[in-house]
PDB file of C-alpha atoms in Angstrom:
ATOM      1  CA  MET A   1      28.657 -17.315  -1.889  1.00 30.00           C
ATOM      2  CA  GLU A   2      25.641 -15.271  -3.010  1.00 36.00           C
ATOM      3  CA  CYS A   3      24.125 -16.267  -6.367  1.00 37.00           C
ATOM      4  CA  PRO A   4      24.623 -13.370  -8.845  1.00 41.00           C
ATOM      5  CA  SER A   5      21.010 -13.692 -10.063  1.00 43.00           C
ATOM      6  CA  ASN A   6      19.775 -12.839  -6.527  1.00 51.00           C
ATOM      7  CA  ARG A   7      21.828  -9.651  -6.300  1.00 55.00           C
ATOM      8  CA  LYS A   8      19.979  -6.392  -6.936  1.00 67.00           C
ATOM      9  CA  THR A   9      21.930  -3.200  -7.268  1.00 74.00           C
ATOM     10  CA  LEU A  10      20.427   0.271  -6.934  1.00 78.00           C
ATOM     11  CA  GLY A  11      21.077   0.663 -10.679  1.00 66.00           C
ATOM     12  CA  MET A  12      19.276  -2.601 -11.379  1.00 61.00           C
ATOM     13  CA  ASP A  13      22.365  -3.828 -13.242  1.00 64.00           C
ATOM     14  CA  ASP A  14      21.376  -3.636 -16.940  1.00 70.00           C
ATOM     15  CA  LEU A  15      19.241  -0.457 -16.899  1.00 81.00           C
ATOM     16  CA  ARG A  16      22.301   1.742 -17.604  1.00 87.00           C
ATOM     17  CA  PRO A  17      21.068   4.958 -15.994  1.00 94.00           C
ATOM     18  CA  THR A  18      21.935   8.329 -17.588  1.00 95.00           C
ATOM     19  CA  LEU A  19      23.307  11.128 -15.407  1.00 97.00           C
ATOM     20  CA  MET A  20      22.742  14.632 -16.786  1.00 96.00           C
ATOM     21  CA  PRO A  21      23.090  18.168 -15.453  1.00 97.00           C
ATOM     22  CA  LEU A  22      20.037  20.375 -14.947  1.00 95.00           C
ATOM     23  CA  GLY A  23      21.493  23.872 -14.598  1.00 93.00           C
ATOM     24  CA  ASP A  24      24.477  24.311 -12.319  1.00 93.00           C
ATOM     25  CA  GLN A  25      22.973  22.932  -9.096  1.00 97.00           C
ATOM     26  CA  ALA A  26      20.950  19.890 -10.054  1.00 97.00           C
ATOM     27  CA  LEU A  27      21.608  16.450 -11.507  1.00 97.00           C
ATOM     28  CA  LEU A  28      19.056  14.025 -13.021  1.00 97.00           C
ATOM     29  CA  VAL A  29      19.527  10.236 -12.831  1.00 98.00           C
ATOM     30  CA  ARG A  30      17.270   8.755 -15.527  1.00 96.00           C
ATOM     31  CA  PHE A  31      16.691   5.009 -15.725  1.00 96.00           C
ATOM     32  CA  ALA A  32      14.381   4.932 -18.761  1.00 94.00           C
ATOM     33  CA  ARG A  33      12.529   7.246 -21.188  1.00 91.00           C
ATOM     34  CA  ARG A  34       9.110   5.783 -20.477  1.00 91.00           C
ATOM     35  CA  LEU A  35       7.362   4.131 -17.549  1.00 89.00           C
ATOM     36  CA  GLU A  36       8.774   0.667 -16.828  1.00 90.00           C
ATOM     37  CA  MET A  37       8.318  -1.045 -13.459  1.00 89.00           C
ATOM     38  CA  ARG A  38      11.987  -1.979 -13.134  1.00 91.00           C
ATOM     39  CA  ALA A  39      13.047   1.586 -13.904  1.00 94.00           C
ATOM     40  CA  ASN A  40      10.486   2.904 -11.392  1.00 93.00           C
ATOM     41  CA  GLN A  41      11.791   0.500  -8.734  1.00 91.00           C
ATOM     42  CA  ALA A  42      15.380   1.587  -9.451  1.00 93.00           C
ATOM     43  CA  ALA A  43      14.434   5.273  -9.069  1.00 94.00           C
ATOM     44  CA  ILE A  44      12.622   4.615  -5.800  1.00 93.00           C
ATOM     45  CA  SER A  45      15.472   2.514  -4.396  1.00 93.00           C
ATOM     46  CA  LEU A  46      18.058   5.176  -5.301  1.00 95.00           C
ATOM     47  CA  ALA A  47      15.952   7.915  -3.736  1.00 94.00           C
ATOM     48  CA  HIS A  48      15.542   5.867  -0.522  1.00 91.00           C
ATOM     49  CA  HIS A  49      19.296   5.302  -0.346  1.00 94.00           C
ATOM     50  CA  LEU A  50      20.125   8.969  -0.936  1.00 95.00           C
ATOM     51  CA  VAL A  51      17.660  10.160   1.720  1.00 92.00           C
ATOM     52  CA  ALA A  52      19.285   7.842   4.241  1.00 92.00           C
ATOM     53  CA  ASN A  53      22.881   8.491   3.041  1.00 93.00           C
ATOM     54  CA  PRO A  54      23.058  11.829   1.244  1.00 95.00           C
ATOM     55  CA  PRO A  55      26.429  12.581  -0.436  1.00 96.00           C
ATOM     56  CA  ALA A  56      28.160  15.811   0.586  1.00 96.00           C
ATOM     57  CA  GLY A  57      26.455  18.921  -0.735  1.00 97.00           C
ATOM     58  CA  VAL A  58      23.116  17.266  -1.597  1.00 97.00           C
ATOM     59  CA  GLY A  59      20.129  19.295  -0.429  1.00 95.00           C
ATOM     60  CA  GLU A  60      17.008  17.820  -2.070  1.00 95.00           C
ATOM     61  CA  ILE A  61      16.126  14.403  -3.545  1.00 95.00           C
ATOM     62  CA  VAL A  62      13.005  14.146  -5.705  1.00 92.00           C
ATOM     63  CA  PRO A  63      12.042  10.739  -7.227  1.00 92.00           C
ATOM     64  CA  ASN A  64       9.874  10.675 -10.352  1.00 91.00           C
ATOM     65  CA  LEU A  65       8.386   7.793 -12.303  1.00 92.00           C
ATOM     66  CA  VAL A  66      11.734   6.695 -13.846  1.00 95.00           C
ATOM     67  CA  SER A  67      14.229   9.251 -12.612  1.00 96.00           C
ATOM     68  CA  VAL A  68      15.593  10.991  -9.549  1.00 97.00           C
ATOM     69  CA  LEU A  69      16.355  14.734  -9.337  1.00 97.00           C
ATOM     70  CA  VAL A  70      19.247  15.545  -7.013  1.00 98.00           C
ATOM     71  CA  ARG A  71      19.766  19.184  -6.068  1.00 98.00           C
ATOM     72  CA  TYR A  72      23.150  20.136  -4.656  1.00 98.00           C
ATOM     73  CA  ASP A  73      25.150  23.139  -3.379  1.00 98.00           C
ATOM     74  CA  SER A  74      27.742  24.003  -6.030  1.00 96.00           C
ATOM     75  CA  GLU A  75      29.952  25.598  -3.369  1.00 96.00           C
ATOM     76  CA  ILE A  76      30.283  22.202  -1.643  1.00 97.00           C
ATOM     77  CA  THR A  77      30.373  19.740  -4.582  1.00 97.00           C
ATOM     78  CA  SER A  78      30.351  19.726  -8.361  1.00 97.00           C
ATOM     79  CA  PHE A  79      28.456  17.834 -11.030  1.00 97.00           C
ATOM     80  CA  ASP A  80      31.514  15.640 -11.774  1.00 97.00           C
ATOM     81  CA  ALA A  81      32.145  14.855  -8.095  1.00 97.00           C
ATOM     82  CA  LEU A  82      28.522  14.098  -7.396  1.00 97.00           C
ATOM     83  CA  ALA A  83      28.153  12.037 -10.601  1.00 97.00           C
ATOM     84  CA  GLY A  84      31.145   9.936  -9.512  1.00 96.00           C
ATOM     85  CA  ALA A  85      29.646   9.359  -6.079  1.00 96.00           C
ATOM     86  CA  LEU A  86      26.301   8.390  -7.606  1.00 96.00           C
ATOM     87  CA  ARG A  87      27.888   5.895  -9.983  1.00 94.00           C
ATOM     88  CA  LEU A  88      29.456   4.131  -7.005  1.00 93.00           C
ATOM     89  CA  ILE A  89      26.091   4.132  -5.212  1.00 93.00           C
ATOM     90  CA  LEU A  90      24.292   2.770  -8.308  1.00 94.00           C
ATOM     91  CA  GLY A  91      26.674  -0.189  -8.350  1.00 89.00           C
ATOM     92  CA  SER A  92      26.051  -1.055  -4.697  1.00 86.00           C
ATOM     93  CA  GLU A  93      23.683  -3.709  -3.521  1.00 80.00           C
ATOM     94  CA  ALA A  94      20.185  -2.573  -2.574  1.00 73.00           C
ATOM     95  CA  THR A  95      18.890  -3.334   0.914  1.00 70.00           C
ATOM     96  CA  GLU A  96      15.427  -4.630   1.711  1.00 66.00           C
ATOM     97  CA  ALA A  97      14.487  -1.217   3.132  1.00 62.00           C
ATOM     98  CA  GLU A  98      15.430   0.441  -0.163  1.00 61.00           C
ATOM     99  CA  LEU A  99      13.355  -2.051  -2.179  1.00 63.00           C
ATOM    100  CA  ASN A 100      10.241  -2.228  -0.004  1.00 73.00           C
ATOM    101  CA  GLY A 101       8.009   0.421   1.511  1.00 85.00           C
ATOM    102  CA  THR A 102       5.088   0.502   3.925  1.00 93.00           C
ATOM    103  CA  LYS A 103       1.780  -1.203   3.096  1.00 95.00           C
ATOM    104  CA  HIS A 104      -1.434   0.842   3.416  1.00 97.00           C
ATOM    105  CA  HIS A 105      -5.078  -0.262   3.323  1.00 98.00           C
ATOM    106  CA  ILE A 106      -7.433   2.272   1.764  1.00 98.00           C
ATOM    107  CA  GLN A 107     -11.198   1.842   1.723  1.00 98.00           C
ATOM    108  CA  VAL A 108     -13.088   3.079  -1.312  1.00 98.00           C
ATOM    109  CA  ARG A 109     -16.748   3.731  -2.005  1.00 98.00           C
ATOM    110  CA  PHE A 110     -17.045   2.616  -5.645  1.00 98.00           C
ATOM    111  CA  GLY A 111     -19.621   3.798  -8.133  1.00 97.00           C
ATOM    112  CA  GLY A 112     -22.799   5.859  -7.756  1.00 96.00           C
ATOM    113  CA  ALA A 113     -22.284   9.587  -7.170  1.00 96.00           C
ATOM    114  CA  ALA A 114     -18.779   8.771  -5.825  1.00 97.00           C
ATOM    115  CA  GLY A 115     -17.708   7.051  -9.061  1.00 98.00           C
ATOM    116  CA  PRO A 116     -19.778   8.232 -12.018  1.00 98.00           C
ATOM    117  CA  ASP A 117     -17.496   6.572 -14.602  1.00 98.00           C
ATOM    118  CA  LEU A 118     -17.428   3.138 -12.974  1.00 98.00           C
ATOM    119  CA  GLU A 119     -20.085   1.466 -15.129  1.00 98.00           C
ATOM    120  CA  ALA A 120     -18.602   2.860 -18.368  1.00 98.00           C
ATOM    121  CA  VAL A 121     -15.119   1.727 -17.354  1.00 98.00           C
ATOM    122  CA  ALA A 122     -16.289  -1.813 -16.611  1.00 98.00           C
ATOM    123  CA  ALA A 123     -18.210  -1.955 -19.889  1.00 98.00           C
ATOM    124  CA  GLN A 124     -15.175  -0.822 -21.898  1.00 98.00           C
ATOM    125  CA  LEU A 125     -13.178  -3.609 -20.305  1.00 98.00           C
ATOM    126  CA  ASN A 126     -15.960  -6.153 -21.011  1.00 98.00           C
ATOM    127  CA  LEU A 127     -16.574  -6.746 -17.328  1.00 98.00           C
ATOM    128  CA  ASP A 128     -19.528  -6.264 -15.041  1.00 98.00           C
ATOM    129  CA  VAL A 129     -19.034  -3.843 -12.169  1.00 98.00           C
ATOM    130  CA  PRO A 130     -18.485  -6.443  -9.361  1.00 98.00           C
ATOM    131  CA  ASP A 131     -15.905  -8.248 -11.491  1.00 98.00           C
ATOM    132  CA  PHE A 132     -14.073  -5.019 -12.225  1.00 98.00           C
ATOM    133  CA  ILE A 133     -13.965  -4.043  -8.553  1.00 98.00           C
ATOM    134  CA  ALA A 134     -12.738  -7.504  -7.588  1.00 98.00           C
ATOM    135  CA  ARG A 135      -9.952  -7.424 -10.143  1.00 98.00           C
ATOM    136  CA  HIS A 136      -9.067  -3.792  -9.357  1.00 98.00           C
ATOM    137  CA  ASN A 137      -8.638  -4.725  -5.663  1.00 98.00           C
ATOM    138  CA  ALA A 138      -7.114  -8.186  -6.195  1.00 97.00           C
ATOM    139  CA  ALA A 139      -3.530  -7.262  -5.403  1.00 96.00           C
ATOM    140  CA  PRO A 140      -1.651  -4.384  -3.754  1.00 97.00           C
ATOM    141  CA  LEU A 141      -0.415  -1.647  -6.087  1.00 97.00           C
ATOM    142  CA  GLN A 142       2.882   0.192  -5.653  1.00 95.00           C
ATOM    143  CA  VAL A 143       3.027   3.932  -5.164  1.00 96.00           C
ATOM    144  CA  LEU A 144       4.929   4.796  -8.351  1.00 95.00           C
ATOM    145  CA  THR A 145       5.486   8.444  -7.576  1.00 93.00           C
ATOM    146  CA  THR A 146       3.887  11.464  -5.987  1.00 91.00           C
ATOM    147  CA  GLY A 147       3.344  14.868  -7.571  1.00 88.00           C
ATOM    148  CA  PHE A 148       1.254  16.849 -10.040  1.00 88.00           C
ATOM    149  CA  ALA A 149      -0.636  18.318  -7.075  1.00 94.00           C
ATOM    150  CA  PRO A 150      -0.013  18.203  -3.286  1.00 95.00           C
ATOM    151  CA  GLY A 151      -0.517  14.645  -1.965  1.00 96.00           C
ATOM    152  CA  PHE A 152      -1.511  13.227  -5.382  1.00 97.00           C
ATOM    153  CA  VAL A 153      -0.275   9.638  -5.846  1.00 96.00           C
ATOM    154  CA  TYR A 154       0.061   7.329  -8.822  1.00 97.00           C
ATOM    155  CA  CYS A 155      -0.403   3.610  -8.021  1.00 97.00           C
ATOM    156  CA  GLY A 156       0.339   0.781 -10.448  1.00 95.00           C
ATOM    157  CA  MET A 157       0.500  -1.251 -12.408  1.00 96.00           C
ATOM    158  CA  HIS A 158      -2.719  -3.129 -13.063  1.00 97.00           C
ATOM    159  CA  GLU A 159      -2.737  -6.224 -15.219  1.00 96.00           C
ATOM    160  CA  GLU A 160      -2.734  -5.534 -18.985  1.00 95.00           C
ATOM    161  CA  ALA A 161      -6.408  -6.495 -19.310  1.00 97.00           C
ATOM    162  CA  LEU A 162      -7.353  -3.554 -17.060  1.00 98.00           C
ATOM    163  CA  HIS A 163      -5.518  -0.889 -19.069  1.00 97.00           C
ATOM    164  CA  LEU A 164      -7.749   1.867 -20.385  1.00 97.00           C
ATOM    165  CA  PRO A 165      -6.967   5.287 -21.936  1.00 97.00           C
ATOM    166  CA  ARG A 166      -7.873   8.536 -20.305  1.00 97.00           C
ATOM    167  CA  ARG A 167     -11.217  10.205 -21.046  1.00 97.00           C
ATOM    168  CA  GLN A 168     -11.470  12.480 -24.091  1.00 94.00           C
ATOM    169  CA  GLU A 169     -13.183  15.160 -21.963  1.00 95.00           C
ATOM    170  CA  VAL A 170     -11.610  16.842 -18.974  1.00 97.00           C
ATOM    171  CA  ARG A 171     -13.534  17.430 -15.770  1.00 97.00           C
ATOM    172  CA  THR A 172     -12.769  20.912 -14.527  1.00 97.00           C
ATOM    173  CA  ARG A 173     -12.774  19.829 -10.870  1.00 97.00           C
ATOM    174  CA  VAL A 174     -12.850  16.684  -8.740  1.00 98.00           C
ATOM    175  CA  MET A 175     -12.714  16.723  -4.943  1.00 97.00           C
ATOM    176  CA  PRO A 176     -10.033  15.480  -2.531  1.00 97.00           C
ATOM    177  CA  GLY A 177     -10.214  11.742  -2.007  1.00 98.00           C
ATOM    178  CA  THR A 178     -11.340  11.011  -5.580  1.00 98.00           C
ATOM    179  CA  ILE A 179     -10.188   7.633  -6.944  1.00 98.00           C
ATOM    180  CA  LEU A 180      -9.039   7.940 -10.546  1.00 98.00           C
ATOM    181  CA  PHE A 181      -8.385   5.175 -13.083  1.00 98.00           C
ATOM    182  CA  ALA A 182      -6.496   5.231 -16.382  1.00 98.00           C
ATOM    183  CA  ALA A 183      -3.345   4.007 -18.212  1.00 96.00           C
ATOM    184  CA  GLY A 184      -2.994   0.919 -16.064  1.00 96.00           C
ATOM    185  CA  GLN A 185      -2.921   2.990 -12.886  1.00 98.00           C
ATOM    186  CA  THR A 186      -5.133   4.143 -10.030  1.00 98.00           C
ATOM    187  CA  ALA A 187      -4.555   7.593  -8.585  1.00 98.00           C
ATOM    188  CA  ILE A 188      -5.793   9.288  -5.415  1.00 98.00           C
ATOM    189  CA  THR A 189      -6.395  13.025  -5.227  1.00 98.00           C
ATOM    190  CA  ALA A 190      -5.669  14.994  -2.077  1.00 97.00           C
ATOM    191  CA  THR A 191      -6.752  18.413  -3.327  1.00 97.00           C
ATOM    192  CA  ALA A 192      -9.376  19.652  -5.745  1.00 97.00           C
ATOM    193  CA  ILE A 193      -8.004  19.368  -9.286  1.00 97.00           C
ATOM    194  CA  PRO A 194      -9.086  19.072 -12.961  1.00 98.00           C
ATOM    195  CA  THR A 195      -8.631  15.623 -14.497  1.00 98.00           C
ATOM    196  CA  GLY A 196      -9.072  13.602 -17.649  1.00 98.00           C
ATOM    197  CA  TRP A 197      -8.923  10.309 -15.740  1.00 98.00           C
ATOM    198  CA  HIS A 198     -11.982   8.154 -15.131  1.00 98.00           C
ATOM    199  CA  VAL A 199     -13.647   8.747 -11.725  1.00 98.00           C
ATOM    200  CA  ILE A 200     -14.483   5.361 -10.196  1.00 98.00           C
ATOM    201  CA  GLY A 201     -14.849   6.085  -6.470  1.00 98.00           C
ATOM    202  CA  GLN A 202     -14.191   8.164  -3.401  1.00 98.00           C
ATOM    203  CA  THR A 203     -12.203   7.572  -0.211  1.00 98.00           C
ATOM    204  CA  GLU A 204     -12.142   9.301   3.141  1.00 97.00           C
ATOM    205  CA  PHE A 205      -8.385   8.948   3.180  1.00 97.00           C
ATOM    206  CA  ARG A 206      -6.502  12.249   2.664  1.00 96.00           C
ATOM    207  CA  ASN A 207      -2.859  12.119   1.725  1.00 96.00           C
ATOM    208  CA  PHE A 208      -2.053  15.757   2.383  1.00 95.00           C
ATOM    209  CA  ASP A 209      -1.963  17.678   5.661  1.00 94.00           C
ATOM    210  CA  PRO A 210       0.085  20.876   5.393  1.00 92.00           C
ATOM    211  CA  THR A 211       0.353  21.064   9.212  1.00 94.00           C
ATOM    212  CA  ALA A 212       1.949  17.608   9.536  1.00 93.00           C
ATOM    213  CA  THR A 213       5.632  16.618   9.169  1.00 91.00           C
ATOM    214  CA  PRO A 214       5.926  15.128   6.664  1.00 89.00           C
ATOM    215  CA  PRO A 215       2.720  16.443   5.068  1.00 93.00           C
ATOM    216  CA  THR A 216       1.949  13.176   3.252  1.00 94.00           C
ATOM    217  CA  MET A 217       1.495   9.563   4.427  1.00 95.00           C
ATOM    218  CA  LEU A 218       2.078   7.761   1.125  1.00 96.00           C
ATOM    219  CA  HIS A 219       5.516   7.725  -0.452  1.00 92.00           C
ATOM    220  CA  ALA A 220       7.029   6.266  -3.605  1.00 92.00           C
ATOM    221  CA  GLY A 221       7.780   2.602  -2.966  1.00 92.00           C
ATOM    222  CA  ASP A 222       4.911   2.097  -0.520  1.00 95.00           C
ATOM    223  CA  SER A 223       2.112  -0.330  -1.460  1.00 96.00           C
ATOM    224  CA  VAL A 224      -1.617   0.301  -1.392  1.00 98.00           C
ATOM    225  CA  GLN A 225      -4.304  -2.332  -0.963  1.00 98.00           C
ATOM    226  CA  PHE A 226      -7.654  -0.911  -2.090  1.00 98.00           C
ATOM    227  CA  GLU A 227     -10.731  -2.322  -0.342  1.00 98.00           C
ATOM    228  CA  ALA A 228     -14.399  -1.823  -1.318  1.00 98.00           C
ATOM    229  CA  MET A 229     -16.589  -0.299   1.364  1.00 95.00           C
ATOM    230  CA  PRO A 230     -19.877  -2.140   1.948  1.00 83.00           C
TER     231      PRO A 230
END
């Protein structure tokens, strides 16, 4: 008999997800009101399950940091019918594929012109630059979600000692492949965007190719191991 403590459901048992309508053709499954790693994992696991096993009428599945948006065809199903199906799914046991994604290794050129905020970031954390880089790269980070801009990914979470607020000033433009750092997370840009995050490095990796199917390589639930380029 399986030990109950080893059983992980898609609803993560005690998270008590909220199901709410968004208009007449969308439903939101929300696991928390703020970013929590268990809620993020539950959202990712549910999204993976729904992509592999979509209920009747479901047309689009969009995971966020702690929620999943489910768009559906109201001529095929209804909010009540879909909510009932989702509650059954949330009580089912998660598979290894739904809990774990693909691991990626991404090389980064830290500091200098590629990372103008690196020294200031290390100083604010009471570290020297080599120590910060070593701790930043010490363990893989999970892709928490994608969004904000095409191919943009949020990776987390760093240990509490590496948490740092965003900058007070916003840069009007950073280039694709910029490595950003703030709020316990590292982000990777895939297009030119404005940002208030700290710029700590640059990578040649690009997570967005509009001609590819799918157009991105990194997905929520994957893990990223950052590595410093010599």
